[in-house]
Backbone as JSON, one array per atom type, in Angstrom:
{
  "sequence": "MGLTPVAPGQIAAVVTTLVLRDRPRPAPLPPSPLRLVRWADPSPAAYRILFERVGAPWLWFSRLALDDAALLAQIRKPGTQVHAVTDRRGIEVGLLEFTLIDGAWASLDYFGLVPEWTGKRQGDWLMAMAMALIWRPGIAEVRVNTCTLDHPAALGFYRRHGFQPLRRTIETFADPRLAGLLPRDAAPQIPLLEPASRQ",
  "N": [[42.09, 48.31, 16.4], [39.97, 45.76, 16.89], [38.66, 42.31, 16.43], [39.73, 39.11, 18.75], [40.12, 36.02, 17.93], [38.78, 33.05, 19.25], [39.32, 30.26, 20.57], [37.66, 27.25, 19.99], [36.44, 25.37, 22.25], [37.62, 26.54, 24.15], [37.2, 29.66, 27.02], [36.86, 33.04, 27.15], [37.51, 35.36, 29.03], [36.63, 38.88, 30.55], [38.66, 39.91, 33.17], [38.29, 42.0, 36.05], [40.17, 43.79, 38.35], [39.71, 44.88, 41.62], [40.18, 47.34, 44.27], [39.64, 47.95, 47.51], [40.32, 50.52, 49.93], [39.76, 52.07, 52.02], [38.57, 51.81, 54.89], [35.95, 49.84, 55.45], [32.96, 52.32, 57.19], [31.86, 51.24, 60.73], [28.64, 50.24, 60.96], [25.53, 49.06, 61.75], [24.93, 45.61, 61.3], [23.62, 44.29, 58.45], [20.14, 42.68, 58.83], [20.06, 39.05, 58.75], [18.79, 35.39, 57.53], [21.15, 33.64, 57.75], [24.07, 32.09, 58.58], [27.47, 32.44, 59.74], [29.97, 30.12, 59.58], [33.01, 29.21, 60.29], [35.41, 27.01, 58.84], [37.72, 25.54, 59.62], [39.41, 22.88, 59.33], [38.8, 21.54, 56.57], [37.31, 19.1, 54.94], [38.86, 18.07, 51.53], [36.84, 16.58, 49.87], [33.96, 18.22, 51.03], [34.44, 20.51, 50.63], [35.0, 20.51, 48.11], [32.47, 20.43, 46.91], [30.57, 22.15, 48.18], [32.09, 24.73, 46.8], [31.7, 23.6, 44.03], [28.54, 23.95, 44.1], [28.51, 26.88, 44.59], [29.63, 28.08, 42.65], [29.17, 26.88, 40.22], [27.38, 27.77, 38.32], [28.74, 30.31, 37.3], [31.43, 29.28, 36.32], [33.09, 28.54, 38.0], [35.91, 26.68, 38.47], [38.54, 26.61, 39.18], [39.51, 24.94, 41.74], [38.29, 22.81, 41.72], [40.02, 21.66, 39.75], [42.36, 20.83, 41.19], [43.92, 17.79, 42.38], [43.8, 16.21, 45.77], [46.13, 17.07, 47.31], [47.08, 19.18, 46.79], [44.92, 21.0, 46.62], [44.03, 21.45, 49.45], [46.86, 22.37, 50.04], [46.19, 24.43, 49.06], [43.78, 25.85, 50.21], [44.75, 25.5, 53.29], [46.83, 27.2, 53.61], [49.18, 29.52, 55.21], [47.25, 32.05, 56.75], [45.03, 31.73, 55.42], [41.69, 31.75, 55.22], [38.66, 29.53, 56.03], [35.45, 30.15, 55.42], [32.33, 28.78, 55.72], [28.59, 29.77, 54.63], [25.62, 29.04, 56.24], [22.75, 27.88, 56.15], [19.28, 28.29, 58.48], [19.0, 25.14, 58.91], [21.16, 24.53, 58.85], [22.55, 23.77, 56.77], [25.01, 24.48, 53.99], [25.07, 27.17, 52.15], [26.49, 28.86, 51.09], [30.01, 30.29, 49.98], [32.69, 32.01, 51.92], [35.95, 33.46, 51.47], [38.76, 34.18, 52.4], [42.66, 35.31, 51.84], [45.2, 36.82, 54.16], [47.44, 38.29, 53.21], [50.95, 38.73, 54.24], [50.49, 40.27, 56.38], [49.66, 42.42, 55.51], [47.82, 43.1, 53.71], [44.75, 42.19, 52.5], [43.56, 39.69, 50.16], [40.55, 38.72, 48.86], [39.2, 35.85, 48.12], [37.11, 34.09, 47.28], [33.85, 34.37, 47.35], [30.77, 34.29, 47.52], [26.88, 33.03, 47.02], [24.71, 30.07, 46.7], [22.7, 29.49, 44.07], [19.91, 29.56, 44.98], [19.75, 31.7, 46.68], [21.07, 34.28, 45.99], [19.95, 37.38, 45.16], [18.8, 38.17, 47.23], [19.37, 39.77, 48.95], [21.21, 39.17, 50.68], [23.82, 39.33, 50.22], [24.69, 41.44, 50.85], [25.44, 41.38, 53.46], [26.64, 39.0, 53.97], [28.98, 40.23, 52.83], [29.32, 42.57, 54.74], [30.34, 40.78, 57.15], [32.68, 39.41, 55.95], [34.07, 41.9, 55.88], [34.36, 42.77, 58.34], [35.74, 40.3, 59.36], [37.95, 40.95, 57.96], [39.03, 43.19, 57.78], [41.86, 44.5, 60.23], [44.25, 45.28, 62.22], [46.88, 46.91, 60.78], [45.92, 46.04, 58.12], [46.23, 47.0, 55.18], [44.49, 47.23, 52.56], [42.12, 45.52, 50.56], [41.83, 43.07, 47.86], [39.92, 42.02, 45.25], [38.94, 40.16, 42.56], [36.62, 39.61, 39.86], [34.9, 38.67, 37.32], [33.5, 38.91, 33.52], [32.65, 36.57, 33.34], [31.49, 36.13, 35.74], [28.25, 36.44, 38.02], [26.22, 38.71, 36.54], [25.55, 41.47, 38.15], [27.69, 41.62, 39.81], [30.07, 43.15, 39.5], [28.75, 45.99, 39.91], [27.85, 45.19, 42.38], [30.43, 44.89, 44.07], [31.66, 47.61, 43.84], [29.97, 48.98, 44.76], [29.83, 48.78, 47.32], [32.35, 49.9, 48.06], [34.66, 49.08, 46.71], [37.14, 50.1, 44.29], [37.69, 50.27, 41.08], [41.08, 48.71, 39.3], [42.68, 47.39, 37.59], [42.22, 45.65, 34.5], [42.41, 42.3, 33.02], [43.12, 40.24, 30.44], [41.68, 36.85, 30.7], [41.65, 33.85, 29.45], [41.01, 29.85, 28.72], [40.43, 26.28, 29.05], [37.45, 25.16, 28.21], [35.97, 24.2, 31.18], [33.98, 22.72, 31.53], [33.86, 20.67, 29.05], [36.4, 18.93, 30.46], [35.07, 17.61, 31.94], [34.81, 18.65, 34.78], [33.05, 20.27, 35.32], [29.35, 19.86, 35.12], [27.83, 19.37, 31.99], [25.77, 20.73, 31.55], [26.14, 23.25, 33.11], [26.39, 26.43, 33.98], [24.39, 27.73, 31.24], [24.37, 30.13, 30.05], [26.5, 30.61, 29.35], [27.65, 29.77, 26.03], [28.68, 26.67, 24.8], [31.28, 25.69, 23.2], [32.29, 22.81, 20.98], [35.39, 21.71, 20.29], [36.43, 21.72, 16.83], [37.6, 18.53, 16.62], [36.29, 17.11, 17.95], [33.61, 17.36, 17.79]],
  "CA": [[41.33, 47.77, 16.79], [39.38, 44.44, 16.04], [38.08, 41.08, 17.72], [40.44, 38.24, 18.76], [39.15, 34.57, 17.83], [38.98, 32.43, 20.73], [38.88, 28.82, 19.48], [36.43, 26.23, 20.23], [36.98, 24.78, 23.28], [38.1, 27.21, 25.37], [36.83, 30.68, 27.34], [37.71, 34.05, 27.18], [36.96, 36.49, 30.61], [37.72, 39.86, 31.14], [38.68, 40.28, 34.96], [38.29, 43.34, 36.76], [40.96, 43.55, 39.83], [39.24, 45.96, 42.39], [40.99, 47.52, 45.75], [39.24, 48.61, 48.69], [41.5, 50.92, 50.76], [39.19, 52.33, 53.22], [37.95, 50.45, 55.98], [34.31, 50.07, 55.61], [32.98, 52.66, 58.47], [30.72, 50.78, 61.89], [27.17, 49.91, 61.14], [24.5, 47.83, 61.71], [24.77, 44.41, 60.31], [22.14, 43.38, 57.61], [19.83, 41.03, 58.53], [20.17, 37.68, 57.82], [18.75, 34.31, 58.39], [22.04, 32.9, 57.59], [25.12, 32.06, 59.6], [28.82, 31.79, 58.82], [30.52, 29.4, 60.34], [34.63, 28.83, 60.22], [35.61, 25.4, 58.33], [39.53, 25.36, 60.06], [39.61, 21.85, 58.53], [37.36, 21.31, 55.87], [38.17, 18.42, 54.23], [38.55, 18.0, 49.96], [34.92, 16.53, 49.69], [33.11, 19.04, 51.63], [35.19, 21.87, 50.23], [34.08, 20.38, 46.31], [30.85, 20.35, 47.03], [30.55, 23.7, 48.34], [32.54, 25.31, 45.76], [30.85, 23.3, 42.86], [27.43, 24.48, 44.32], [28.26, 28.26, 44.78], [30.42, 28.28, 41.57], [29.08, 26.25, 38.91], [26.9, 28.82, 37.64], [30.0, 31.01, 36.9], [32.09, 28.19, 35.74], [34.04, 28.14, 38.68], [36.64, 25.67, 38.55], [40.17, 26.34, 39.25], [39.7, 24.65, 42.71], [37.83, 21.29, 41.07], [41.25, 20.94, 39.25], [43.28, 20.26, 42.38], [44.17, 16.65, 43.3], [43.63, 16.63, 47.5], [46.89, 17.55, 48.13], [47.29, 20.53, 46.04], [43.22, 21.92, 47.33], [44.88, 21.45, 50.77], [47.84, 23.45, 50.2], [45.7, 26.31, 49.16], [43.19, 26.29, 51.5], [45.18, 25.68, 54.5], [48.05, 28.09, 53.86], [48.83, 30.47, 56.39], [46.81, 33.25, 56.14], [43.88, 31.58, 53.98], [40.31, 31.54, 56.45], [37.29, 29.33, 54.33], [33.88, 30.19, 56.18], [30.83, 28.29, 54.95], [27.55, 30.24, 55.21], [24.93, 28.06, 56.79], [20.77, 28.38, 56.42], [18.79, 27.41, 59.51], [19.06, 23.66, 59.12], [22.55, 23.88, 59.13], [22.78, 23.41, 55.07], [25.9, 25.08, 53.1], [24.34, 27.67, 51.08], [27.37, 30.07, 50.53], [31.5, 30.44, 50.68], [33.69, 33.3, 51.99], [37.5, 32.48, 51.56], [40.12, 34.96, 52.27], [43.8, 35.2, 52.75], [45.96, 37.68, 54.65], [49.4, 38.61, 52.74], [52.03, 39.16, 55.04], [49.37, 40.89, 57.33], [49.65, 43.73, 55.11], [46.91, 43.51, 52.46], [44.14, 40.53, 52.05], [42.66, 38.88, 49.08], [39.3, 38.32, 49.29], [39.61, 34.91, 46.93], [36.11, 33.74, 46.58], [32.65, 35.07, 48.1], [29.29, 33.6, 46.95], [26.23, 32.32, 48.0], [24.22, 29.25, 46.32], [21.49, 30.38, 43.26], [18.73, 30.14, 45.53], [19.65, 32.56, 47.78], [21.73, 35.26, 45.33], [19.04, 38.24, 44.75], [17.6, 38.38, 48.28], [20.42, 41.0, 50.07], [22.15, 38.69, 51.33], [25.11, 39.54, 49.74], [25.05, 42.64, 51.99], [25.3, 40.38, 55.28], [27.98, 38.5, 53.85], [29.89, 41.25, 52.8], [29.83, 42.92, 55.97], [30.56, 39.69, 57.78], [33.94, 39.15, 55.45], [34.79, 43.29, 56.02], [34.81, 42.83, 59.72], [37.19, 38.86, 59.62], [39.16, 40.82, 57.41], [40.04, 44.74, 58.84], [42.26, 44.49, 61.31], [45.7, 45.95, 62.29], [48.22, 46.45, 59.6], [46.09, 45.87, 56.86], [46.17, 48.21, 54.29], [43.64, 47.33, 51.63], [41.75, 44.43, 50.2], [41.37, 43.07, 47.24], [39.11, 40.93, 44.63], [38.65, 39.97, 40.97], [35.37, 39.51, 39.28], [34.83, 38.15, 35.81], [32.31, 38.85, 32.91], [31.71, 35.18, 33.52], [30.53, 35.87, 37.08], [26.72, 37.33, 38.28], [25.61, 40.26, 36.06], [25.53, 42.08, 39.43], [28.54, 41.28, 40.49], [30.82, 44.31, 39.64], [28.34, 46.79, 40.56], [27.9, 45.11, 44.24], [31.88, 45.36, 44.83], [31.78, 48.9, 43.67], [28.51, 49.71, 46.07], [30.5, 48.31, 49.05], [33.33, 50.72, 48.39], [35.59, 48.71, 45.79], [37.67, 50.42, 42.94], [38.81, 49.07, 39.58], [42.35, 48.55, 39.35], [43.16, 47.38, 36.16], [41.72, 44.54, 34.09], [43.28, 41.65, 31.99], [42.02, 38.74, 29.73], [42.01, 35.32, 30.87], [41.16, 32.35, 28.7], [41.0, 28.78, 29.77], [40.13, 25.15, 28.33], [36.19, 25.04, 28.81], [35.92, 23.15, 32.66], [32.62, 21.36, 31.46], [34.82, 19.84, 28.2], [37.12, 18.58, 30.82], [34.47, 16.99, 33.23], [35.05, 19.36, 35.67], [31.82, 20.47, 36.1], [28.58, 18.69, 34.75], [27.84, 19.86, 30.72], [24.74, 21.78, 31.6], [26.38, 24.28, 33.87], [26.54, 28.18, 33.35], [24.06, 27.76, 30.36], [24.15, 31.55, 29.45], [27.98, 30.62, 28.11], [27.63, 28.55, 25.14], [29.89, 25.23, 24.92], [31.23, 25.18, 21.67], [33.12, 22.09, 20.74], [36.58, 21.72, 19.43], [36.65, 20.46, 15.48], [37.61, 17.25, 17.13], [35.04, 16.19, 19.52], [32.17, 17.59, 16.87]],
  "C": [[40.14, 46.59, 16.25], [39.23, 42.88, 16.87], [39.63, 39.83, 17.65], [39.59, 37.18, 19.09], [39.7, 33.89, 19.12], [38.63, 31.11, 20.24], [38.06, 28.12, 20.67], [36.95, 25.51, 21.52], [37.15, 25.55, 24.7], [37.61, 28.52, 25.47], [37.62, 31.6, 27.73], [37.22, 34.89, 28.1], [37.87, 37.39, 30.4], [37.63, 40.2, 32.48], [39.16, 41.55, 35.28], [39.19, 42.93, 38.07], [40.06, 44.61, 40.64], [40.07, 45.89, 43.4], [40.18, 48.16, 46.61], [40.42, 48.86, 49.54], [41.49, 51.63, 52.15], [38.44, 51.44, 54.08], [36.52, 50.82, 56.34], [33.46, 51.18, 57.47], [32.2, 51.79, 59.42], [29.67, 51.45, 61.43], [26.65, 49.04, 61.15], [24.62, 46.63, 60.73], [23.83, 44.35, 59.7], [21.8, 42.52, 58.6], [19.91, 40.09, 58.04], [19.77, 36.48, 58.01], [20.14, 33.22, 58.46], [23.21, 33.07, 58.83], [26.45, 31.81, 58.89], [29.65, 31.3, 59.89], [32.12, 28.77, 59.79], [34.76, 27.5, 59.75], [37.42, 25.64, 58.54], [39.83, 24.32, 59.56], [38.57, 21.23, 57.36], [38.42, 20.0, 54.88], [38.11, 18.23, 52.53], [37.07, 18.11, 49.71], [34.58, 17.37, 49.45], [33.38, 20.01, 50.61], [34.96, 22.25, 48.63], [32.94, 20.77, 46.42], [30.37, 21.58, 46.78], [30.86, 24.52, 47.13], [32.26, 24.75, 44.6], [29.49, 24.46, 42.96], [27.54, 26.0, 44.03], [29.01, 28.32, 43.0], [30.44, 27.76, 40.15], [28.29, 27.22, 38.16], [27.49, 30.0, 36.58], [30.9, 30.33, 36.37], [33.11, 28.09, 36.58], [34.76, 26.85, 38.73], [38.17, 25.36, 38.85], [40.3, 25.46, 40.62], [39.34, 22.78, 42.76], [39.16, 20.86, 40.47], [42.27, 20.34, 39.75], [43.21, 18.85, 42.58], [43.97, 17.64, 44.91], [44.74, 17.34, 48.31], [47.1, 19.13, 47.87], [45.85, 21.45, 46.95], [44.06, 22.2, 48.78], [45.74, 22.51, 51.12], [47.41, 24.88, 49.78], [44.8, 26.32, 50.13], [43.71, 25.97, 53.06], [46.39, 26.35, 54.91], [47.87, 29.48, 54.74], [48.24, 31.94, 55.76], [45.43, 33.26, 55.4], [42.52, 31.19, 55.69], [39.41, 31.28, 54.99], [36.22, 29.81, 55.77], [32.8, 29.46, 54.79], [29.28, 29.24, 55.31], [26.65, 28.79, 55.33], [23.09, 28.89, 56.68], [20.42, 27.73, 57.8], [18.8, 25.72, 59.77], [20.34, 23.65, 58.84], [23.15, 23.24, 57.49], [23.71, 24.54, 54.76], [25.39, 25.61, 51.92], [25.58, 28.77, 50.65], [28.9, 30.02, 50.82], [32.1, 31.87, 50.98], [34.91, 32.33, 52.21], [38.52, 33.92, 51.05], [41.68, 34.72, 52.59], [44.35, 36.47, 53.16], [47.22, 37.52, 53.96], [50.01, 39.04, 53.96], [51.61, 40.11, 55.92], [49.33, 42.3, 57.14], [48.89, 44.16, 53.81], [45.77, 42.14, 52.65], [43.09, 40.47, 50.64], [41.48, 38.15, 49.16], [38.95, 37.22, 47.76], [37.98, 34.13, 46.71], [34.75, 34.03, 47.7], [31.48, 34.95, 46.85], [28.59, 33.02, 47.86], [25.28, 31.25, 46.45], [22.84, 30.15, 45.25], [20.17, 30.6, 43.93], [18.94, 31.48, 46.63], [20.25, 34.55, 47.41], [19.78, 36.02, 44.79], [18.19, 38.54, 46.07], [18.56, 38.94, 49.38], [21.08, 40.29, 50.99], [23.56, 38.46, 51.29], [25.61, 40.17, 50.73], [25.45, 42.21, 53.04], [26.84, 40.03, 55.08], [29.32, 39.09, 53.96], [30.57, 42.21, 53.88], [30.45, 42.22, 57.43], [32.32, 39.78, 57.06], [34.46, 40.97, 55.95], [34.97, 43.15, 57.72], [35.84, 41.22, 60.15], [38.06, 39.79, 59.22], [40.32, 42.25, 58.11], [40.88, 44.38, 59.98], [43.4, 45.45, 61.38], [46.4, 45.7, 61.22], [47.36, 46.16, 58.34], [45.38, 47.05, 56.13], [44.76, 48.45, 53.01], [43.45, 46.04, 51.34], [41.29, 44.14, 48.73], [40.91, 41.72, 46.3], [39.05, 41.31, 43.31], [37.42, 39.38, 40.71], [35.57, 39.34, 37.64], [33.73, 38.7, 35.02], [31.52, 37.62, 33.15], [30.42, 35.16, 34.81], [28.95, 36.36, 36.96], [26.86, 38.32, 37.77], [25.52, 41.5, 37.04], [26.47, 42.3, 39.9], [29.67, 42.83, 40.6], [30.18, 45.57, 40.19], [28.36, 46.71, 42.06], [29.15, 45.37, 44.38], [31.49, 46.85, 44.72], [30.59, 49.92, 44.67], [29.03, 49.42, 47.33], [31.93, 49.27, 48.91], [34.92, 50.32, 47.28], [36.44, 49.3, 44.88], [38.3, 50.2, 42.09], [40.17, 49.44, 39.81], [42.96, 48.32, 38.03], [42.03, 46.29, 35.85], [42.49, 43.65, 32.57], [42.32, 40.65, 31.19], [42.36, 37.43, 30.03], [41.51, 34.09, 29.92], [41.69, 30.98, 28.9], [40.23, 27.68, 28.57], [38.46, 25.05, 29.03], [36.51, 23.91, 29.9], [34.63, 22.13, 32.06], [33.27, 20.26, 30.21], [35.28, 19.13, 29.13], [36.13, 17.03, 31.79], [34.5, 17.36, 34.2], [34.14, 20.01, 36.49], [30.56, 20.12, 34.97], [28.47, 19.92, 33.17], [26.71, 21.03, 30.7], [24.88, 22.87, 32.35], [26.61, 25.56, 33.23], [25.79, 28.13, 31.56], [24.34, 28.95, 29.4], [25.43, 31.51, 28.47], [27.89, 29.32, 27.2], [28.77, 27.64, 25.11], [30.02, 24.84, 23.41], [32.64, 24.06, 21.61], [34.41, 22.06, 20.28], [36.0, 20.68, 18.22], [36.34, 18.74, 15.94], [36.89, 16.45, 17.52], [33.45, 16.56, 18.35], [31.79, 16.0, 16.07]]
}
Protein backbone atom coordinates (compact mmCIF):
# COMPACT_ATOMS: atom_id res chain seq x y z
CA MET A 1 0.00 0.00 0.00
CA GLY A 2 1.35 3.43 -0.85
CA LEU A 3 1.01 6.62 -2.80
CA THR A 4 1.86 6.88 -6.48
CA PRO A 5 3.35 10.25 -7.43
CA VAL A 6 1.66 12.27 -10.16
CA ALA A 7 4.06 14.49 -12.07
CA PRO A 8 3.49 18.25 -12.07
CA GLY A 9 1.44 19.21 -15.09
CA GLN A 10 -0.45 15.91 -14.90
CA ILE A 11 -3.80 15.12 -13.33
CA ALA A 12 -5.01 11.79 -12.00
CA ALA A 13 -8.61 10.74 -11.49
CA VAL A 14 -10.33 7.61 -10.27
CA VAL A 15 -12.96 6.67 -12.87
CA THR A 16 -15.99 4.64 -11.83
CA THR A 17 -17.91 2.84 -14.55
CA LEU A 18 -21.55 2.22 -13.65
CA VAL A 19 -24.18 0.09 -15.36
CA LEU A 20 -27.97 0.12 -15.41
CA ARG A 21 -29.47 -3.21 -16.45
CA ASP A 22 -33.10 -2.65 -15.47
CA ARG A 23 -35.21 -0.26 -17.47
CA PRO A 24 -36.63 2.40 -15.14
CA ARG A 25 -40.29 1.94 -14.35
CA PRO A 26 -42.64 4.44 -15.99
CA ALA A 27 -43.13 7.49 -13.79
CA PRO A 28 -44.38 11.05 -14.21
CA LEU A 29 -41.74 13.29 -15.73
CA PRO A 30 -40.25 15.61 -13.09
CA PRO A 31 -41.37 19.22 -13.63
CA SER A 32 -38.89 21.48 -15.40
CA PRO A 33 -38.77 24.84 -17.12
CA LEU A 34 -36.13 23.40 -19.45
CA ARG A 35 -36.46 21.75 -22.85
CA LEU A 36 -34.41 19.11 -24.65
CA VAL A 37 -33.58 19.89 -28.27
CA ARG A 38 -32.03 17.33 -30.63
CA TRP A 39 -28.90 18.65 -32.33
CA ALA A 40 -28.97 16.52 -35.45
CA ASP A 41 -26.06 18.34 -37.08
CA PRO A 42 -24.29 20.67 -34.61
CA SER A 43 -21.42 22.75 -35.87
CA PRO A 44 -18.07 22.08 -34.21
CA ALA A 45 -18.01 25.66 -32.87
CA ALA A 46 -21.47 25.45 -31.27
CA TYR A 47 -20.72 22.04 -29.81
CA ARG A 48 -17.41 23.18 -28.29
CA ILE A 49 -19.02 26.25 -26.71
CA LEU A 50 -21.68 24.17 -24.97
CA PHE A 51 -19.23 21.40 -24.06
CA GLU A 52 -16.94 23.91 -22.37
CA ARG A 53 -19.76 25.77 -20.60
CA VAL A 54 -21.02 22.53 -19.09
CA GLY A 55 -17.74 20.76 -18.53
CA ALA A 56 -15.07 23.35 -17.72
CA PRO A 57 -15.79 23.26 -13.94
CA TRP A 58 -14.94 19.54 -14.03
CA LEU A 59 -12.08 19.73 -16.54
CA TRP A 60 -13.94 18.13 -19.43
CA PHE A 61 -11.52 18.63 -22.29
CA SER A 62 -11.42 15.56 -24.54
CA ARG A 63 -13.66 16.99 -27.24
CA LEU A 64 -11.87 20.35 -27.09
CA ALA A 65 -8.62 18.66 -28.10
CA LEU A 66 -10.09 17.34 -31.38
CA ASP A 67 -9.90 19.15 -34.70
CA ASP A 68 -13.14 19.73 -36.59
CA ALA A 69 -12.96 16.53 -38.62
CA ALA A 70 -12.25 14.33 -35.61
CA LEU A 71 -14.96 16.04 -33.55
CA LEU A 72 -17.56 15.60 -36.29
CA ALA A 73 -16.58 11.96 -36.63
CA GLN A 74 -17.40 11.49 -32.95
CA ILE A 75 -20.68 13.37 -32.73
CA ARG A 76 -22.01 12.15 -36.09
CA LYS A 77 -21.08 8.49 -35.76
CA PRO A 78 -23.90 5.98 -36.18
CA GLY A 79 -25.96 5.57 -33.04
CA THR A 80 -24.82 8.82 -31.44
CA GLN A 81 -27.33 11.50 -30.50
CA VAL A 82 -26.51 14.98 -29.22
CA HIS A 83 -29.15 17.01 -27.40
CA ALA A 84 -28.92 20.51 -25.98
CA VAL A 85 -30.85 21.50 -22.89
CA THR A 86 -32.35 24.97 -23.38
CA ASP A 87 -33.99 27.43 -21.02
CA ARG A 88 -37.14 29.44 -21.71
CA ARG A 89 -35.13 31.95 -23.76
CA GLY A 90 -33.68 29.21 -25.94
CA ILE A 91 -30.20 29.50 -24.43
CA GLU A 92 -28.28 26.22 -24.21
CA VAL A 93 -27.70 25.31 -20.57
CA GLY A 94 -26.97 21.59 -20.69
CA LEU A 95 -25.71 18.69 -22.77
CA LEU A 96 -26.95 15.15 -23.24
CA GLU A 97 -25.02 12.86 -25.54
CA PHE A 98 -25.37 9.11 -25.83
CA THR A 99 -24.44 6.32 -28.21
CA LEU A 100 -26.40 3.16 -28.96
CA ILE A 101 -23.85 0.36 -29.41
CA ASP A 102 -24.85 -2.30 -31.94
CA GLY A 103 -28.45 -1.95 -30.79
CA ALA A 104 -27.56 -3.94 -27.66
CA TRP A 105 -26.41 -1.41 -25.09
CA ALA A 106 -25.94 2.31 -24.71
CA SER A 107 -23.18 4.59 -23.50
CA LEU A 108 -24.24 7.76 -21.70
CA ASP A 109 -21.33 9.79 -23.06
CA TYR A 110 -21.94 13.29 -21.69
CA PHE A 111 -24.58 14.42 -19.24
CA GLY A 112 -24.57 17.75 -17.46
CA LEU A 113 -25.91 21.23 -16.86
CA VAL A 114 -24.12 24.56 -16.59
CA PRO A 115 -23.25 25.58 -13.00
CA GLU A 116 -26.22 27.96 -12.77
CA TRP A 117 -28.59 24.99 -13.09
CA THR A 118 -26.84 22.43 -10.89
CA GLY A 119 -28.35 21.73 -7.49
CA LYS A 120 -31.86 22.66 -8.66
CA ARG A 121 -33.17 19.09 -9.17
CA GLN A 122 -33.06 19.51 -12.93
CA GLY A 123 -30.68 16.58 -13.21
CA ASP A 124 -33.59 14.28 -12.30
CA TRP A 125 -35.60 15.70 -15.20
CA LEU A 126 -32.67 15.34 -17.59
CA MET A 127 -32.07 11.74 -16.51
CA ALA A 128 -35.74 10.91 -17.07
CA MET A 129 -35.50 12.40 -20.56
CA ALA A 130 -32.29 10.48 -21.25
CA MET A 131 -33.79 7.17 -20.17
CA ALA A 132 -36.91 7.76 -22.29
CA LEU A 133 -34.69 8.29 -25.35
CA ILE A 134 -32.17 5.53 -24.72
CA TRP A 135 -34.25 2.55 -23.67
CA ARG A 136 -35.77 0.83 -26.68
CA PRO A 137 -36.23 -2.77 -27.85
CA GLY A 138 -32.90 -4.60 -27.85
CA ILE A 139 -31.13 -2.34 -25.35
CA ALA A 140 -30.06 -4.46 -22.38
CA GLU A 141 -27.98 -1.98 -20.40
CA VAL A 142 -26.76 1.59 -20.14
CA ARG A 143 -23.23 2.45 -19.01
CA VAL A 144 -21.80 5.73 -17.75
CA ASN A 145 -18.43 6.86 -16.41
CA THR A 146 -17.92 9.38 -13.67
CA CYS A 147 -14.72 10.32 -11.93
CA THR A 148 -13.29 12.07 -8.91
CA LEU A 149 -13.01 15.31 -10.90
CA ASP A 150 -16.78 15.44 -11.50
CA HIS A 151 -19.33 17.18 -9.29
CA PRO A 152 -19.07 15.66 -5.78
CA ALA A 153 -22.69 14.50 -6.00
CA ALA A 154 -22.31 12.80 -9.42
CA LEU A 155 -21.60 9.27 -8.21
CA GLY A 156 -24.46 9.36 -5.72
CA PHE A 157 -26.76 10.82 -8.36
CA TYR A 158 -26.16 7.93 -10.76
CA ARG A 159 -26.58 5.37 -8.00
CA ARG A 160 -29.83 7.00 -6.91
CA HIS A 161 -31.06 6.51 -10.46
CA GLY A 162 -30.34 2.80 -10.34
CA PHE A 163 -26.82 2.62 -11.81
CA GLN A 164 -24.55 0.09 -10.10
CA PRO A 165 -20.75 0.39 -9.90
CA LEU A 166 -19.06 -2.04 -12.28
CA ARG A 167 -15.34 -1.22 -12.08
CA ARG A 168 -12.79 1.46 -11.17
CA THR A 169 -9.79 2.61 -13.17
CA ILE A 170 -7.21 5.36 -12.79
CA GLU A 171 -6.78 7.89 -15.58
CA THR A 172 -3.89 10.31 -15.87
CA PHE A 173 -3.59 13.09 -18.40
CA ALA A 174 -1.88 16.40 -19.03
CA ASP A 175 -3.67 19.30 -17.35
CA PRO A 176 -5.78 20.84 -20.16
CA ARG A 177 -5.39 24.29 -18.60
CA LEU A 178 -1.65 24.22 -19.27
CA ALA A 179 -2.28 23.37 -22.93
CA GLY A 180 -4.75 26.24 -23.32
CA LEU A 181 -7.70 23.91 -23.94
CA LEU A 182 -9.45 25.42 -20.91
CA PRO A 183 -8.90 28.73 -19.11
CA ARG A 184 -6.30 28.63 -16.37
CA ASP A 185 -8.95 29.60 -13.83
CA ALA A 186 -11.26 26.69 -14.78
CA ALA A 187 -11.99 24.18 -11.98
CA PRO A 188 -10.25 26.19 -9.23
CA GLN A 189 -10.97 23.33 -6.80
CA ILE A 190 -8.36 21.27 -8.67
CA PRO A 191 -4.87 22.70 -8.06
CA LEU A 192 -2.93 23.59 -11.18
CA LEU A 193 0.64 22.36 -10.69
CA GLU A 194 3.13 23.70 -13.21
CA PRO A 195 5.94 21.45 -14.44
CA ALA A 196 9.30 22.56 -13.11
CA SER A 197 10.35 23.70 -16.58
CA ARG A 198 7.49 26.24 -16.66
CA GLN A 199 7.95 27.64 -13.16
